[in-house]
Short mmCIF file of C-alpha atoms and ligand atoms in Angstrom, two decimals:
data_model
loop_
_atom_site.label_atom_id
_atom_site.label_comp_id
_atom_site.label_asym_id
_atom_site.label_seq_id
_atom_site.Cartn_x
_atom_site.Cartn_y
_atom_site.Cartn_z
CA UNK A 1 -1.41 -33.50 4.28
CA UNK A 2 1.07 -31.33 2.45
CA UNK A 3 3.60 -30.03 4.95
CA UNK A 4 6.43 -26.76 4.13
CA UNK A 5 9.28 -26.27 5.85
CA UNK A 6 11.15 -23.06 5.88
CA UNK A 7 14.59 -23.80 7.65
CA UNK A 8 16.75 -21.71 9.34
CA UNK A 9 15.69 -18.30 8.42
CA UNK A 10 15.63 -15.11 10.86
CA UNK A 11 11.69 -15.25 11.19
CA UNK A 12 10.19 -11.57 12.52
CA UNK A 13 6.72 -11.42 13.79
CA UNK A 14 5.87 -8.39 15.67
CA UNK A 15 2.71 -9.27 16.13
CA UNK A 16 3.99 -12.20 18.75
CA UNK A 17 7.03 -10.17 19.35
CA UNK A 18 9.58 -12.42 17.65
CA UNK A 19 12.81 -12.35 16.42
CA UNK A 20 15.00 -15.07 16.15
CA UNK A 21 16.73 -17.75 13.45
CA UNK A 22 14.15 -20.45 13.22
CA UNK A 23 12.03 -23.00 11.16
CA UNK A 24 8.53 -22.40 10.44
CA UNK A 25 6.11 -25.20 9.78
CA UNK A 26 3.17 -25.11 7.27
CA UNK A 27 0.58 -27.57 6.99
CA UNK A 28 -2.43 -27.71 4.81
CA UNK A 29 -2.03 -23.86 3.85
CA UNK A 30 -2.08 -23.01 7.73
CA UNK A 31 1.25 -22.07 10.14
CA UNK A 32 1.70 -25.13 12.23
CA UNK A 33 4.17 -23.92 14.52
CA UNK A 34 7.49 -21.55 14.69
CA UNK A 35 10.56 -23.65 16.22
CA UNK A 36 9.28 -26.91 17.56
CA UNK A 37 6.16 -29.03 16.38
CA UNK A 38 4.55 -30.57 19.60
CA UNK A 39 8.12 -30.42 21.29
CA UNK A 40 9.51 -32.43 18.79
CA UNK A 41 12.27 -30.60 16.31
CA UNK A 42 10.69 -29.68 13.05
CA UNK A 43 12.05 -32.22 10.92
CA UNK A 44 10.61 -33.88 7.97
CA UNK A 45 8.34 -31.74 5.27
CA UNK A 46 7.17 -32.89 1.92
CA UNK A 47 8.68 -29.67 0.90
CA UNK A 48 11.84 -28.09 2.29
CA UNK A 49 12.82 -24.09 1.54
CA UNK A 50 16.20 -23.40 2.94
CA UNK A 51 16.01 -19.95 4.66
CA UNK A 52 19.53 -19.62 5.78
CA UNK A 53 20.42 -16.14 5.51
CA UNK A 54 17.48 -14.81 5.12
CA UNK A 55 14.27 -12.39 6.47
CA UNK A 56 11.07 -15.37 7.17
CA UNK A 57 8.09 -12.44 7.16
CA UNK A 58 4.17 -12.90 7.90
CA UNK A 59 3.24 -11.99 4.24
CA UNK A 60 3.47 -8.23 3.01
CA UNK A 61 0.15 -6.44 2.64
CA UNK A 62 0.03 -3.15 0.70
CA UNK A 63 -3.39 -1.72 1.34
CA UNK A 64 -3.14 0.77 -1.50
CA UNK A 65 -3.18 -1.01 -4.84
CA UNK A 66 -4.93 0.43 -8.24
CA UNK A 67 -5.90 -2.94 -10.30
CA UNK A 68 -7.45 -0.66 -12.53
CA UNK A 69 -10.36 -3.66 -13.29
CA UNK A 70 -12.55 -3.41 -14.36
CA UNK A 71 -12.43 -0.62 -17.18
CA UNK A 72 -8.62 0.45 -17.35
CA UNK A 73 -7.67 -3.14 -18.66
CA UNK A 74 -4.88 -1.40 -20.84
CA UNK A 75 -3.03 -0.25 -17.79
CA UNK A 76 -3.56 -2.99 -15.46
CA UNK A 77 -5.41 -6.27 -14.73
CA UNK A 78 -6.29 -8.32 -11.35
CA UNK A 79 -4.25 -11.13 -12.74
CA UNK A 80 -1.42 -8.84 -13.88
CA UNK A 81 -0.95 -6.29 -11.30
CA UNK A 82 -1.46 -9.53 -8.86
CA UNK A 83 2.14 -10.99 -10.18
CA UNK A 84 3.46 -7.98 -9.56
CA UNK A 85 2.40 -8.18 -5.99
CA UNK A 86 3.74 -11.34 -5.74
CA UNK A 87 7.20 -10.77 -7.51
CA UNK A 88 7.24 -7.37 -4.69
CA UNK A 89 6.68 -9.91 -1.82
CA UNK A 90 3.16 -8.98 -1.03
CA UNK A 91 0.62 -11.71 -0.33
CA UNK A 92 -2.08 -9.32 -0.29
CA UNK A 93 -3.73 -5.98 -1.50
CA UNK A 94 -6.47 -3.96 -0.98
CA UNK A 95 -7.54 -2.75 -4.49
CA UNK A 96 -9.02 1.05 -4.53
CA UNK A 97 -12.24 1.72 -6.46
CA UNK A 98 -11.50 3.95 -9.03
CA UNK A 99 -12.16 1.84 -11.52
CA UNK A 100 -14.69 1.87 -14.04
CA UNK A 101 -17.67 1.71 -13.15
CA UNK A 102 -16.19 2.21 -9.49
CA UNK A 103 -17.07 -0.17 -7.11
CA UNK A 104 -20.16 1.00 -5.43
CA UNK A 105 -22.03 -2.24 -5.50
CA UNK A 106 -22.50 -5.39 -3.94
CA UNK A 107 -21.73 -7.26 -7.40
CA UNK A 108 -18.25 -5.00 -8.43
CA UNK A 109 -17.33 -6.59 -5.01
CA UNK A 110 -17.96 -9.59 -6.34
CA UNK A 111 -16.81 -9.66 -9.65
CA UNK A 112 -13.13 -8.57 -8.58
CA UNK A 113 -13.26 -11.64 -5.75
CA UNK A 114 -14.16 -13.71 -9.01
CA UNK A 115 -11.60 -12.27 -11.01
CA UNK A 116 -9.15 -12.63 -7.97
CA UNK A 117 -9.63 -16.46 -7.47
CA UNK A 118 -9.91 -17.11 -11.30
CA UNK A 119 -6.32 -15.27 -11.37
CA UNK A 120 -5.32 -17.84 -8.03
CA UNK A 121 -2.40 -15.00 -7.40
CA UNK A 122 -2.83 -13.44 -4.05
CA UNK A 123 -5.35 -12.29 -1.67
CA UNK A 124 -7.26 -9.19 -3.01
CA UNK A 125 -9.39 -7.40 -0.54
CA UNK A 126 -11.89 -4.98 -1.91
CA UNK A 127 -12.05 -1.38 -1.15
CA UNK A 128 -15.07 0.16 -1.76
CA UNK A 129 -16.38 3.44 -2.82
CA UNK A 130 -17.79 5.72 0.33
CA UNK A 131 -19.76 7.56 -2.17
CA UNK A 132 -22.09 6.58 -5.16
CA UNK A 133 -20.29 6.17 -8.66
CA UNK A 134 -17.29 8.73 -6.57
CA UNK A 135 -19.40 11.26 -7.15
CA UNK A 136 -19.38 12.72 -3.68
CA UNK A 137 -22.68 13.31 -3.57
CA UNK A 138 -24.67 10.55 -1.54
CA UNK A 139 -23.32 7.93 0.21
CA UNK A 140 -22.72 4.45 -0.68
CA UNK A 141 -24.34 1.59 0.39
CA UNK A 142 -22.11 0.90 2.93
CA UNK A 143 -24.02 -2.09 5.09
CA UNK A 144 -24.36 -4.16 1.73
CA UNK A 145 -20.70 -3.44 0.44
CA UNK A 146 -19.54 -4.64 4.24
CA UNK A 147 -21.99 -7.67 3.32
CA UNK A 148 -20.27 -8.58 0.02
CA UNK A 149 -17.32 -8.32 1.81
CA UNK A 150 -15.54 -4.70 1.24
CA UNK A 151 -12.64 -4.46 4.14
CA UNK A 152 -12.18 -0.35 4.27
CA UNK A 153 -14.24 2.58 2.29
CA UNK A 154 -12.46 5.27 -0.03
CA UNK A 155 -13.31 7.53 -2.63
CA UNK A 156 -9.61 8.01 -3.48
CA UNK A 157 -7.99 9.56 -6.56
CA UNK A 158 -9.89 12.37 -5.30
CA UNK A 159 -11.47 13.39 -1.74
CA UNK A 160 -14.81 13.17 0.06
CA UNK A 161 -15.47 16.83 -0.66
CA UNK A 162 -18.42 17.59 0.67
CA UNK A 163 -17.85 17.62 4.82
CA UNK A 164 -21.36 16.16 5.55
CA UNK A 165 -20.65 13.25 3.64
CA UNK A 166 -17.36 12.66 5.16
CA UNK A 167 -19.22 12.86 8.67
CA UNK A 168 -22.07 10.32 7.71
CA UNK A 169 -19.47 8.46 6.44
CA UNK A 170 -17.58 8.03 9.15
CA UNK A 171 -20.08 7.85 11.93
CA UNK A 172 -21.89 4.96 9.16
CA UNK A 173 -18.52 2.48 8.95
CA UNK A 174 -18.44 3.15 12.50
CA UNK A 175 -20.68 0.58 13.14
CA UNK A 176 -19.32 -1.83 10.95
CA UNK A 177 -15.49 -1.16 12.33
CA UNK A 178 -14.54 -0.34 9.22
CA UNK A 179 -11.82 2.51 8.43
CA UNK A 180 -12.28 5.01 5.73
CA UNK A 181 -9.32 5.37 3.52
CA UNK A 182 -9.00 9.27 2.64
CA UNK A 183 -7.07 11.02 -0.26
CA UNK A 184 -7.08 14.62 1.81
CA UNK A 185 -6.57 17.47 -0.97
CA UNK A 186 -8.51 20.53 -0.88
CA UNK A 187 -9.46 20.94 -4.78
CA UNK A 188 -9.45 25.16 -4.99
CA UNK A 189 -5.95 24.91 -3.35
CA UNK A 190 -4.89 22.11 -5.77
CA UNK A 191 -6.39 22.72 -9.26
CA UNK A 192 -4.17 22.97 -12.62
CA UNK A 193 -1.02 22.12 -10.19
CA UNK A 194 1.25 19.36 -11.51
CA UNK A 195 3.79 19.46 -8.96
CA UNK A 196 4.83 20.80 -5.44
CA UNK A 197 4.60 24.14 -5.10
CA UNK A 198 7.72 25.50 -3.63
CA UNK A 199 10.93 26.87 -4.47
CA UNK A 200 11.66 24.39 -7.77
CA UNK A 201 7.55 24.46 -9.36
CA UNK A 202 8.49 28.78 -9.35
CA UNK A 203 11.96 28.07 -11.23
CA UNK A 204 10.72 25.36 -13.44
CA UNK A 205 7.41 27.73 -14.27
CA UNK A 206 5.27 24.72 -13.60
CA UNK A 207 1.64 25.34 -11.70
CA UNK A 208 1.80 23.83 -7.50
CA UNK A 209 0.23 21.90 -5.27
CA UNK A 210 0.74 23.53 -2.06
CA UNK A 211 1.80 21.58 1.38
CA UNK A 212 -2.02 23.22 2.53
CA UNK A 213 -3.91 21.61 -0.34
CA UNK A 214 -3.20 18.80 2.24
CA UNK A 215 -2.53 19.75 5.35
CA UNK A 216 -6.02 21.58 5.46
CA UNK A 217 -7.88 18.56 4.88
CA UNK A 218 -5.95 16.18 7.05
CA UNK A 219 -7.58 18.50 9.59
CA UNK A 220 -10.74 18.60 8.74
CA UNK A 221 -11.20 14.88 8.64
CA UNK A 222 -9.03 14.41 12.30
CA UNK A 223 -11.63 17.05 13.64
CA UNK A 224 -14.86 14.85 12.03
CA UNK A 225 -12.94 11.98 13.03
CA UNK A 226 -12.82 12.77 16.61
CA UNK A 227 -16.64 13.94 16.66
CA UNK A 228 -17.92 11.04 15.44
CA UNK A 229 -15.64 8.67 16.95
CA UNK A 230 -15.08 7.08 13.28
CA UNK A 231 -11.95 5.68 12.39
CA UNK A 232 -9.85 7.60 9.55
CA UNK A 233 -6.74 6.19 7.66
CA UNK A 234 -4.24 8.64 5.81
CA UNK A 235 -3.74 7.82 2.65
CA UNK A 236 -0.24 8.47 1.35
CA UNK A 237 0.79 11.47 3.63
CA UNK A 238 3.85 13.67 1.68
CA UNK A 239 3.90 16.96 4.40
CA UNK A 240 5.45 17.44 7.22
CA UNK A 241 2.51 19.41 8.35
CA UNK A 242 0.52 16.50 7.48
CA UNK A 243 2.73 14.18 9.76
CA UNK A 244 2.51 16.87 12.73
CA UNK A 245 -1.64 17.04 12.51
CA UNK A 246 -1.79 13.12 12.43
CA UNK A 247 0.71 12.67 15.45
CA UNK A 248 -0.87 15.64 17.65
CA UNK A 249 -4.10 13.83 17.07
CA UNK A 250 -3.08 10.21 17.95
CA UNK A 251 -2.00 11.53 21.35
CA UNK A 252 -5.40 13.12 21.77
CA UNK A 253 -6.76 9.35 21.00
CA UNK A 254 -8.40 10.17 18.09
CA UNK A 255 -9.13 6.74 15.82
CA UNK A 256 -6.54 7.65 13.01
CA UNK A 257 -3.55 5.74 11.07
CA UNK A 258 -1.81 6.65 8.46
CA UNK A 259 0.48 5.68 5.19
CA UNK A 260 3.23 6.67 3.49
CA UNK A 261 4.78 5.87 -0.17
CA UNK A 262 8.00 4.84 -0.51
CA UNK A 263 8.50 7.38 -3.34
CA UNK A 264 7.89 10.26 -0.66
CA UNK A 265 10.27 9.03 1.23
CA UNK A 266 12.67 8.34 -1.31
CA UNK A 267 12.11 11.54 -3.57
CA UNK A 268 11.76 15.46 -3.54
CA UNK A 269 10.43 17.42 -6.06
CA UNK A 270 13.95 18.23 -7.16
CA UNK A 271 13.61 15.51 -9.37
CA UNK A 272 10.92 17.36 -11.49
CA UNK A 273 13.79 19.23 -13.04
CA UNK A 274 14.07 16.76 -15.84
CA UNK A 275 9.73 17.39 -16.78
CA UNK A 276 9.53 13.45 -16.54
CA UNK A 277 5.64 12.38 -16.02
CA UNK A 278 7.28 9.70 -13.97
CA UNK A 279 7.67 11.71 -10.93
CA UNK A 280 3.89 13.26 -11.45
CA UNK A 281 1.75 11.82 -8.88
CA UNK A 282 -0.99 12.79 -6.17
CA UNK A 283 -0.02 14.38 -3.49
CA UNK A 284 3.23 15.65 -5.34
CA UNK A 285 7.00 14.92 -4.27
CA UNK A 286 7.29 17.56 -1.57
CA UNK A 287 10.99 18.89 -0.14
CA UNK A 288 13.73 17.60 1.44
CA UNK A 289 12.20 18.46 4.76
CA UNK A 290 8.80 16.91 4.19
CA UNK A 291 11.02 13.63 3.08
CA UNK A 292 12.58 13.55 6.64
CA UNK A 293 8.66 14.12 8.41
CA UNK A 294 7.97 11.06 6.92
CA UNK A 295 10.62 9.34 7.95
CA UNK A 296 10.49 10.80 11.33
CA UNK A 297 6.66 9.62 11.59
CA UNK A 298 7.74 5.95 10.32
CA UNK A 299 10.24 5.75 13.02
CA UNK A 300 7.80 7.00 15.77
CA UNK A 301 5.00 5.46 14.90
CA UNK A 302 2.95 8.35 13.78
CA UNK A 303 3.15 6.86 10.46
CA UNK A 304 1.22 3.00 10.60
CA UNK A 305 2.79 1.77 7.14
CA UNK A 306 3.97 1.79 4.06
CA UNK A 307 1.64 1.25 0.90
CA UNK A 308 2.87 1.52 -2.29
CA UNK A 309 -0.18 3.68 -4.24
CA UNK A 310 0.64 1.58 -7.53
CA UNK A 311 -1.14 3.65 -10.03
CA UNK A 312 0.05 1.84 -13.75
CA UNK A 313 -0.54 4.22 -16.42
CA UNK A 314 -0.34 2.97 -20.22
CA UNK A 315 3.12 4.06 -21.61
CA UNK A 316 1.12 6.18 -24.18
CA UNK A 317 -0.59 7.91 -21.53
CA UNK A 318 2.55 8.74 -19.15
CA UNK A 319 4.47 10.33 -22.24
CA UNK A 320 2.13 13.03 -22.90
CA UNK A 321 3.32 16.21 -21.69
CA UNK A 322 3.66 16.86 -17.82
CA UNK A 323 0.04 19.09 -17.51
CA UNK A 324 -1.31 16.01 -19.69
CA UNK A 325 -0.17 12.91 -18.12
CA UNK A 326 -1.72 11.19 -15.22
CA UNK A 327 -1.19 11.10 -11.47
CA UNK A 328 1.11 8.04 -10.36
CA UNK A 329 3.38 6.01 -10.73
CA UNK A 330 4.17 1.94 -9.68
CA UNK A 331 5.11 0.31 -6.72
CA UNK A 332 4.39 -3.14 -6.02
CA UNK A 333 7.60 -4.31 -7.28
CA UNK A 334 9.89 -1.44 -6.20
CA UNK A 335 8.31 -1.01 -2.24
CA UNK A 336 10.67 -3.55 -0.36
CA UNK A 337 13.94 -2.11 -2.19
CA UNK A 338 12.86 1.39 -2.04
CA UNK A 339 12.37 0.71 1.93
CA UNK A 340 14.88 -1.36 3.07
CA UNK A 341 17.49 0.98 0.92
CA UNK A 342 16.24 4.14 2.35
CA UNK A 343 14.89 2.95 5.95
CA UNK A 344 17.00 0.12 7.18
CA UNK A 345 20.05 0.03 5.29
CA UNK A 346 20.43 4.28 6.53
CA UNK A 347 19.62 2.63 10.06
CA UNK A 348 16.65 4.47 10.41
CA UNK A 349 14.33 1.76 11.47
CA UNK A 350 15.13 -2.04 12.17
CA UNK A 351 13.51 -4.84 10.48
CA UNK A 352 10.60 -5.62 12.59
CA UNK A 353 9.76 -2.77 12.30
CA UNK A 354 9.68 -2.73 7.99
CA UNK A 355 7.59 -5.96 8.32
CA UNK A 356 5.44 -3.92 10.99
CA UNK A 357 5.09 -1.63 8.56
CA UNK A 358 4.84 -3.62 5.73
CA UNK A 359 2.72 -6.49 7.26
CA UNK A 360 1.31 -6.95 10.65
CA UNK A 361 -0.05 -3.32 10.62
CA UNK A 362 -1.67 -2.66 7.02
CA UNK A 363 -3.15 -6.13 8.23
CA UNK A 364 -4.72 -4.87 11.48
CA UNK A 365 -6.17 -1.37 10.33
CA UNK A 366 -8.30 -3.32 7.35
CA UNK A 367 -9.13 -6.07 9.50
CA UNK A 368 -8.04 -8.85 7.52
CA UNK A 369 -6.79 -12.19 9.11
CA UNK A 370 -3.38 -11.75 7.98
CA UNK A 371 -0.23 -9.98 8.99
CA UNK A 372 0.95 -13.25 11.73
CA UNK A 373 2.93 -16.44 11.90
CA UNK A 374 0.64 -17.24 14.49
CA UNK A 375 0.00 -21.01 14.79
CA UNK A 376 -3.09 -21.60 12.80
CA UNK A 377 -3.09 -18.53 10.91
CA UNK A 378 -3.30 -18.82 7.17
CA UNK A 379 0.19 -19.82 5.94
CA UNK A 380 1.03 -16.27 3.71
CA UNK A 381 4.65 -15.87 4.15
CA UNK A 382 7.65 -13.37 2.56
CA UNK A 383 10.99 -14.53 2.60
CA UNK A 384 13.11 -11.56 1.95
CA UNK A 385 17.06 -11.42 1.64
CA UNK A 386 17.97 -8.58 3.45
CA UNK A 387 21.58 -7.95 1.67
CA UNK A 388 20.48 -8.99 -2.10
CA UNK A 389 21.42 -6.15 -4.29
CA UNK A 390 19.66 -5.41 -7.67
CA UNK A 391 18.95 -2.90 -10.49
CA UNK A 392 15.29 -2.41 -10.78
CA UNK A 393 14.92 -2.81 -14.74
CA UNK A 394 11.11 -2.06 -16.11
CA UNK A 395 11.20 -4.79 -18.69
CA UNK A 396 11.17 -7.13 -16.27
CA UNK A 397 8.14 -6.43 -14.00
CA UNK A 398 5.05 -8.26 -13.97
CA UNK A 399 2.81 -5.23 -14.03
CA UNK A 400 1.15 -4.31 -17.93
CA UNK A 401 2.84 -0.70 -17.47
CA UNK A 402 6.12 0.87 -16.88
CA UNK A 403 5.60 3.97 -14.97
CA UNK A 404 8.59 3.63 -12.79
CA UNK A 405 10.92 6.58 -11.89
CA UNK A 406 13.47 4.30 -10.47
CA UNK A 407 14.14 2.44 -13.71
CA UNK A 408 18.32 1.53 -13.44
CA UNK A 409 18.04 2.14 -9.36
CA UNK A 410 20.58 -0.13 -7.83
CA UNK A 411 18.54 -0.87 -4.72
CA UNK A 412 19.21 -3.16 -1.36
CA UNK A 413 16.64 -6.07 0.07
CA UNK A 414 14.54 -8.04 -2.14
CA UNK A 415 11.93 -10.55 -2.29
CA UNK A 416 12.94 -14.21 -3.27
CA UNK A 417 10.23 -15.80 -2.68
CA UNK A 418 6.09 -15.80 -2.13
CA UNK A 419 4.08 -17.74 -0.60
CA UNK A 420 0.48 -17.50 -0.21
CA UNK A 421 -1.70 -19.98 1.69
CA UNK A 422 0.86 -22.73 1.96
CA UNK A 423 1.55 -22.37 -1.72
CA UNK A 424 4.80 -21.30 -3.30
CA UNK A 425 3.75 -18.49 -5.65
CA UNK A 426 6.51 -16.58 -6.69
CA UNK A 427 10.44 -17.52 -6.32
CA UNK A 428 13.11 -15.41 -7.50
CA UNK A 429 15.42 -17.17 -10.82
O1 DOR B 1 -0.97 9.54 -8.07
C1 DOR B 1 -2.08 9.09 -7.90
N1 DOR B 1 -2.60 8.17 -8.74
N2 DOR B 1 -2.79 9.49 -6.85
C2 DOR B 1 -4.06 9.14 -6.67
O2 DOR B 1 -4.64 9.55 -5.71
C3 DOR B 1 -4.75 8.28 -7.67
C4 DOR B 1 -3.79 7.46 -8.41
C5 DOR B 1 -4.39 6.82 -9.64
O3 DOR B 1 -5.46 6.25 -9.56
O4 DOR B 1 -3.74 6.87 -10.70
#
């Protein structure tokens, strides 16, 4: 029986309500115990990780991942954008279906679990397409997806246009408890727009995406949410009117979460001053005010999580010209220093409530065993040190691309070490 112990680190687990100094006991890949082991002291381990110092996290979860495999192999693969998960402290992701093909079928499910254990990284959960090849036109086969073991259902990169759909959709995963994951942007509203629209897209002459490209679909969904009693997650949320339509409708009960990127809380669309495709994703980097929404919403709960979006793009294909390049940018490796920088360090939140936000929650809306120290639960475990600071430097992540704004950030909080099932996967130096 192999046996881990992680000594004398503050262990937070909000899902038991926990926050103390401790030891945490692994055995066999599962949590044995947190503190004592049958009354008796936690003592003897054939492996020993001092923790002294430092955060001892159920494992991170970022339920917004692009592994761009199969199909975009220059930009990303499983195995690659995996070890960048790991080296960012997450244990698991939920990979979106924009690849391609897209996964709309029982064996692209299956072929990106294959891939996944082949790469022996971390847990990948599948996301699968709501509609047929993304088209948006008739539904996926949802039951046999659920079958092959798809956790959630988005069409993301772009929305479920047509509003039918989006109702059969939701009233389908209904029965299988399973959440669709919705990219809300009204296209007409949208179209040709690179960044925000506001104040800076007029001065810099650049073509917006307005705050109601967003706003007005957020609505629509909460309203087909709460007829068909379906249960809708938020993908990366950047308004403030966004924010206000998901809170109003959590205190009418309606079945909805939501996300948010730690670029949009980080960044405002001041920063597209300098025409860098690095700060070009979808939705856009909004305004100061939207930034402190979000915030606002992660403090009060209106706002589930944080997931990162990582969206690699090829270098080649990020230095075309701002109307030319792609949406998005990375995250996996950047998430837990953007948000411990910008949420904890300010004093905005506390820590159980990152690893809430970063953990037990993603965990809980996809339905996934994870997210716990609980005894038994599978031993996937972050040790973070809360005061470690670093200057994120692109030539040294794990991911295949590079698309980073924050390239030379000196940030605060990082991950030192991984551990996935029992197994050490990633330590720091
Ligand atoms: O910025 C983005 N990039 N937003 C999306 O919705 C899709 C993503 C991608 O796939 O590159």
């Amino acid at each position: 029986m192999a046996t881990l112990l992680i000594r004398g680190g503050r262990v937070i687990d909000p899902a038991q309500n926990i926050d103390r100094i401790d030891d945490v006991l692994v055995r066999d890949g599962l949590v044995v115990s947190i503190g004592h082991d049958g009354g008796q002291p936690l003592g003897r381990a054939d492996e020993t990780i001092e923790a002294g110092g430092l955060i001892v996290a159920p494992g991170l979860v970022d339920m917004h991942v692009h592994l761009r495999e199969p199909g975009r192999e220059e930009d990303e693969t499983i195995e690659t954008g995996t070890r960048a998960a790991l080296a960012g402290g997450f244990t698991s992701v939920a990979c979106i279906p924009n690849t391609e093909p897209p996964i709309d079928t029982q064996a692209a499910v299956e072929f990106i679990h294959q891939k996944a254990a082949r790469a022996d990284t971390c847990n990948v959960f599948v996301v699968a397409c709501v509609s047929r090849g993304r088209e948006g036109k008739e539904l996926a086969e949802i039951g046999r997806l659920v079958e092959a073991g798809a956790v959630a259902f988005s069409d993301d990169g772009a929305p479920v246009y047509d509003a039918e759909l989006m109702r059969r959709a939701l009233e389908y995963c209904r029965m299988f408890d399973k959440p669709i994951l919705a990219h809300e942007e009204v296209l007409e509203l949208s179209r040709g727009g690179v960044m925000n629209e506001g104040l800076v897209s007029l001065l810099l002459g650049l073509p917006g995406m307005p705050a109601a490209a967003e706003d007005v679909m957020i609505g629509r969904d909460v309203t087909l949410t709460e007829a068909t009693g379906g249960r809708l997650h938020v993908m990366h949320v950047s308004t403030a009117g966004g924010v206000a339509l998901i809170r109003d409708a959590k205190r009418r009960g309606v079945r909805v979460t939501a996300e948010a990127c730690p670029h949009h809380f980080t960044l405002t669309d001041e920063s597209l001053r300098g025409f860098d495709s690095n700060y070009k994703m979808s939705p856009p980097l909004r305004t100061a005010a939207d930034v402190e929404a979000i915030i606002e919403g992660l403090v009060d709960g209106t706002i589930d999580c944080i997931a990162t979006d990582h969206a690699p793009h090829a270098r080649e294909k990020k230095m075309l010209e701002l109307d030319r390049a792609p949406f998005g940018i990375l995250g996996l490796e950047t998430a837990v220093g953007l948000s411990v920088t910008r949420l904890v360090a300010t004093g905005r939140i506390g820590w159980p409530r990152l690893i809430e936000s970063l953990s037990t929650l993603p965990a809980r809306i996809l339905g996934i065993n994870r997210g716990t120290l609980r005894p038994g639960a599978v031993a996937d475990v972050t040790l973070i040190d809360p005061e470690r600071s670093w200057q994120v430097d692109i030539n040294t992540f794990r991911s295949k691309s590079v698309n980073s704004p924050f390239h030379g950030w000196t940030l605060r909080g990082r991950a030192v070490a991984t551990i996935v099932g029992g197994r050490v996967k990633y330590r720091l130096g």
